[in-house]
XYZ file of C-alpha atoms in Angstrom:
324
model
C -30.572 165.225 268.431
C -32.570 164.563 265.253
C -34.223 161.159 264.945
C -34.635 159.275 261.678
C -36.206 155.934 260.748
C -34.122 153.651 258.529
C -34.110 150.102 257.187
C -31.052 147.870 256.842
C -33.017 145.046 255.227
C -36.451 144.575 253.709
C -39.259 142.803 255.520
C -42.191 143.431 257.824
C -42.816 146.617 259.805
C -40.292 145.467 262.409
C -37.374 146.315 260.102
C -38.064 150.020 260.688
C -35.482 151.214 263.212
C -35.073 154.628 264.851
C -31.606 156.195 264.877
C -30.276 159.468 266.261
C -28.168 161.500 263.861
C -26.145 164.697 263.905
C -27.738 167.777 262.420
C -25.841 168.554 259.237
C -24.986 171.865 257.623
C -26.536 172.096 254.164
C -24.265 171.898 251.137
C -24.839 174.025 248.056
C -28.452 173.751 246.891
C -29.635 172.100 250.119
C -31.600 173.127 253.189
C -32.061 171.638 256.636
C -35.759 171.236 257.453
C -37.231 170.857 260.918
C -40.216 168.677 260.106
C -43.664 169.124 261.667
C -45.666 166.384 259.936
C -44.780 163.405 257.748
C -47.086 161.683 255.284
C -47.144 157.884 255.141
C -47.913 156.464 251.696
C -48.354 152.943 250.392
C -45.231 153.393 248.284
C -43.284 153.526 251.565
C -44.687 150.122 252.471
C -43.678 148.601 249.148
C -40.142 149.972 249.516
C -39.923 148.594 253.051
C -41.170 145.117 252.130
C -39.000 144.874 249.013
C -41.746 144.986 246.388
C -40.183 148.219 245.115
C -36.390 147.813 245.433
C -34.308 150.580 247.029
C -30.573 150.588 247.798
C -29.927 149.447 251.377
C -29.484 150.685 254.010
C -31.999 153.416 253.376
C -34.256 155.992 254.895
C -37.959 155.916 254.081
C -40.560 158.558 253.439
C -41.256 160.808 250.451
C -43.527 163.485 251.920
C -43.313 165.971 254.776
C -43.969 169.552 255.808
C -41.999 171.780 258.137
C -39.793 174.882 258.353
C -36.440 175.788 256.858
C -33.854 176.009 259.643
C -30.673 176.585 257.622
C -29.688 176.931 253.984
C -26.622 176.180 251.911
C -25.049 178.227 249.161
C -26.914 178.948 245.919
C -30.365 178.636 247.465
C -32.648 181.431 246.356
C -36.169 179.973 246.300
C -36.631 179.658 250.077
C -35.366 181.458 253.184
C -34.787 180.522 256.808
C -38.126 180.305 258.595
C -40.208 179.557 255.498
C -42.937 176.963 255.807
C -42.306 174.356 253.131
C -43.293 170.889 251.979
C -42.127 168.294 249.473
C -42.907 164.986 247.844
C -40.618 162.397 246.216
C -36.959 161.747 246.757
C -34.440 161.568 248.067
C -36.048 159.178 250.541
C -35.661 159.997 254.215
C -38.853 161.815 255.159
C -39.332 159.723 258.307
C -37.207 162.094 260.386
C -37.542 164.965 262.831
C -35.128 166.957 260.692
C -33.251 166.347 257.468
C -31.324 167.719 254.508
C -33.328 168.171 251.327
C -32.752 169.722 247.879
C -34.064 173.281 248.000
C -35.328 173.214 244.417
C -37.821 170.455 245.290
C -39.486 172.463 248.063
C -42.831 174.192 247.680
C -43.985 177.011 249.934
C -47.037 176.286 252.074
C -49.908 178.809 252.244
C -50.247 180.421 255.675
C -53.826 179.197 256.002
C -53.004 175.491 255.577
C -51.443 173.634 258.506
C -48.438 171.354 258.174
C -50.608 168.421 259.244
C -53.076 169.143 256.469
C -50.302 169.504 253.888
C -48.721 166.186 254.856
C -52.175 164.600 254.692
C -52.900 165.577 251.093
C -49.890 166.769 249.059
C -48.536 163.414 247.779
C -52.010 161.969 247.325
C -53.399 165.193 245.897
C -50.690 165.494 243.249
C -51.374 161.850 242.364
C -55.076 162.621 241.982
C -54.331 165.765 239.978
C -52.322 164.034 237.265
C -54.798 161.148 237.065
C -57.830 163.346 236.379
C -56.105 166.125 234.437
C -53.249 164.492 232.494
C -53.894 160.744 232.276
C -57.537 161.397 231.406
C -59.134 164.832 231.184
C -62.115 164.347 233.491
C -64.888 166.859 232.886
C -68.664 167.335 232.685
C -70.342 164.098 231.696
C -67.297 161.885 232.272
C -68.149 158.523 233.826
C -65.489 157.162 236.190
C -65.034 153.755 237.819
C -62.714 153.977 240.817
C -61.416 151.168 243.007
C -60.320 151.932 246.570
C -63.021 154.570 246.820
C -62.909 154.561 250.626
C -59.134 155.050 250.811
C -57.126 158.236 251.195
C -56.319 158.720 247.493
C -59.758 157.516 246.465
C -61.565 160.083 248.586
C -59.525 162.903 247.037
C -60.113 161.553 243.528
C -63.860 161.323 244.099
C -64.238 164.873 245.385
C -62.048 166.372 242.683
C -63.710 164.417 239.878
C -67.158 165.407 241.155
C -66.114 169.069 241.222
C -65.247 168.722 237.524
C -68.697 167.357 236.693
C -68.037 163.605 236.580
C -70.353 160.718 237.461
C -68.329 158.505 239.822
C -68.904 154.832 240.557
C -66.800 153.718 243.504
C -65.693 150.177 244.291
C -64.891 149.100 247.849
C -63.685 145.824 249.296
C -66.372 145.435 251.951
C -69.822 146.764 252.758
C -68.518 148.532 255.861
C -66.462 150.869 253.639
C -69.350 151.919 251.410
C -70.474 154.780 253.658
C -67.061 156.485 253.413
C -67.141 156.290 249.638
C -70.677 157.668 249.576
C -69.821 160.528 251.929
C -66.893 161.435 249.660
C -69.394 161.976 246.843
C -69.738 158.737 244.852
C -72.903 158.576 242.783
C -72.964 154.805 243.291
C -70.878 152.356 245.306
C -70.298 148.684 244.444
C -68.790 146.062 246.740
C -66.200 143.897 245.002
C -67.246 140.240 245.006
C -70.863 140.981 245.906
C -72.046 141.526 242.333
C -71.210 141.058 238.663
C -69.319 144.324 238.468
C -69.377 144.934 234.685
C -73.102 144.104 234.617
C -73.820 146.553 237.440
C -71.721 149.252 235.762
C -73.650 148.681 232.544
C -76.966 149.141 234.404
C -75.786 152.272 236.220
C -74.723 153.889 232.958
C -77.783 152.868 230.908
C -75.671 150.515 228.817
C -72.932 153.000 227.938
C -70.333 151.806 230.501
C -67.563 154.110 231.773
C -65.054 156.378 230.077
C -62.164 155.622 232.420
C -61.287 153.086 235.108
C -58.746 153.752 237.874
C -57.722 150.314 239.161
C -55.142 149.974 241.921
C -56.005 146.380 242.826
C -54.479 144.503 239.894
C -54.822 140.820 239.146
C -58.305 139.938 240.469
C -60.059 143.052 239.121
C -58.284 143.684 235.821
C -60.603 141.830 233.429
C -63.713 143.176 235.154
C -62.272 146.648 234.712
C -61.728 146.120 230.996
C -65.275 144.796 230.648
C -66.643 147.917 232.358
C -65.210 150.279 229.713
C -67.080 151.757 226.786
C -65.537 151.389 223.321
C -62.286 153.374 223.170
C -62.356 153.778 226.950
C -59.180 154.107 229.020
C -57.978 151.526 231.543
C -55.653 153.199 234.075
C -53.710 150.666 236.146
C -52.509 152.682 239.141
C -51.178 149.856 241.275
C -51.371 146.177 242.105
C -52.145 145.772 245.786
C -53.492 142.254 245.107
C -50.797 141.279 242.629
C -49.841 142.344 239.107
C -52.407 141.695 236.378
C -51.825 138.981 233.827
C -50.206 140.067 230.544
C -52.576 141.656 228.022
C -52.398 141.083 224.276
C -53.072 143.965 221.936
C -55.679 141.765 220.310
C -57.624 141.632 223.571
C -57.781 145.430 223.698
C -59.125 145.443 220.150
C -61.686 142.719 220.831
C -63.049 144.510 223.903
C -63.711 147.734 222.007
C -60.431 149.331 220.858
C -59.551 150.067 224.465
C -56.609 152.110 225.700
C -54.359 150.911 228.533
C -51.806 152.843 230.575
C -49.753 152.342 233.740
C -48.808 155.862 234.882
C -46.544 156.761 237.794
C -46.092 159.803 239.990
C -42.424 160.401 239.189
C -43.123 160.969 235.502
C -45.691 163.622 236.416
C -43.883 165.459 239.226
C -40.169 165.429 238.373
C -40.137 168.456 236.074
C -39.986 171.354 238.548
C -42.438 173.614 236.747
C -45.011 170.842 236.431
C -44.422 169.742 240.030
C -45.026 173.232 241.407
C -48.110 173.734 239.247
C -49.602 170.510 240.559
C -48.748 171.415 244.172
C -50.379 174.832 243.722
C -53.466 173.138 242.279
C -53.687 170.897 245.363
C -53.404 173.872 247.718
C -56.055 175.748 245.715
C -58.373 172.744 245.915
C -57.889 172.583 249.695
C -58.622 176.299 250.084
C -61.705 175.939 247.861
C -63.004 173.068 249.991
C -62.777 170.535 247.164
C -60.138 168.509 249.011
C -60.754 168.027 252.719
C -57.555 167.096 254.571
C -58.638 164.619 257.234
C -56.055 162.242 258.647
C -57.402 158.917 259.859
C -54.700 158.535 262.503
C -51.488 160.198 263.633
C -48.624 158.117 265.065
C -45.478 159.327 266.832
C -42.424 159.035 264.590
C -41.076 156.363 266.923
C -44.149 154.228 266.092
C -43.604 154.169 262.340
C -43.855 150.374 262.418
C -47.384 150.585 263.843
C -48.337 153.081 261.124
C -47.089 150.677 258.446
C -48.908 147.748 260.032
C -52.190 149.687 259.993
C -51.739 150.705 256.363
C -50.596 147.285 255.170
C -53.352 145.380 256.943
C -56.126 147.427 255.378
C -57.301 148.669 258.771
C -56.636 152.314 257.932
C -59.643 154.384 256.911
C -57.780 157.303 255.366
C -54.494 159.163 255.473
C -51.844 158.243 258.036
C -49.370 160.746 259.519
C -46.213 160.582 261.610
C -45.335 163.357 264.051
C -41.780 163.932 265.344
């Protein structure tokens, strides 16, 4: 029988519970997917711990790859046996098999494995909108990126470098610097070990950077603003260390007529045409060798709690997968 991971309450990794369920026949517009590989993302952690509220009880997981086993009425974009993948809701990706809206599925190229797809699709689409839509990274762009040794960071670095950018990575500890360097950073700074805006100013010959991607939040926010050139763009992509303090519009003016945005994946991957274009771009980048799908660790589906603990503790060194 299919196995799924659900939560009845929010809390630590221990709230993740495995349940057996009946395989269901798809309704109109749905398919049943037998899943081969499931991506674990930090958004899953925030939904589990209550930082991002979800209705309870709930499944978890917003990314997986597998094969279509059965289809409901009015499904014409996929067929039984097709290799497919998806990101975003409805939640419930932590499962050996599940129902899913057919229109949200993307076909997987024959030359990319399900493991590789589940390693990069969610994170790759995130990287794509950040460097193509939020800010058009190109030749001569200077980028400051926090979390440069993480799974999303490594994709962002490689993709930005392929577009001609100069990338300064920021890591939390010296031990992570080598991963950021191997991903292609032109320079790597360790948070807390230097005056970050001063070092950025030196590295850019006084110009500072065009865009900052900051997923840390409260402790790094002002340093990020001070690392931007006049009319530069501050992109707040998360708050793993707490939300930043409120910003007055006057502060943005005083620091150089800066721009500030807090983008999210849903607004860039809900429209089906845009979603499929971004997914195709990720697959093309994988096939071109720009994105290298390397999972740090794969856990059995039954050990989803251990996967969350590794991700939440900061011990992970890249993408995390679950396997049914």
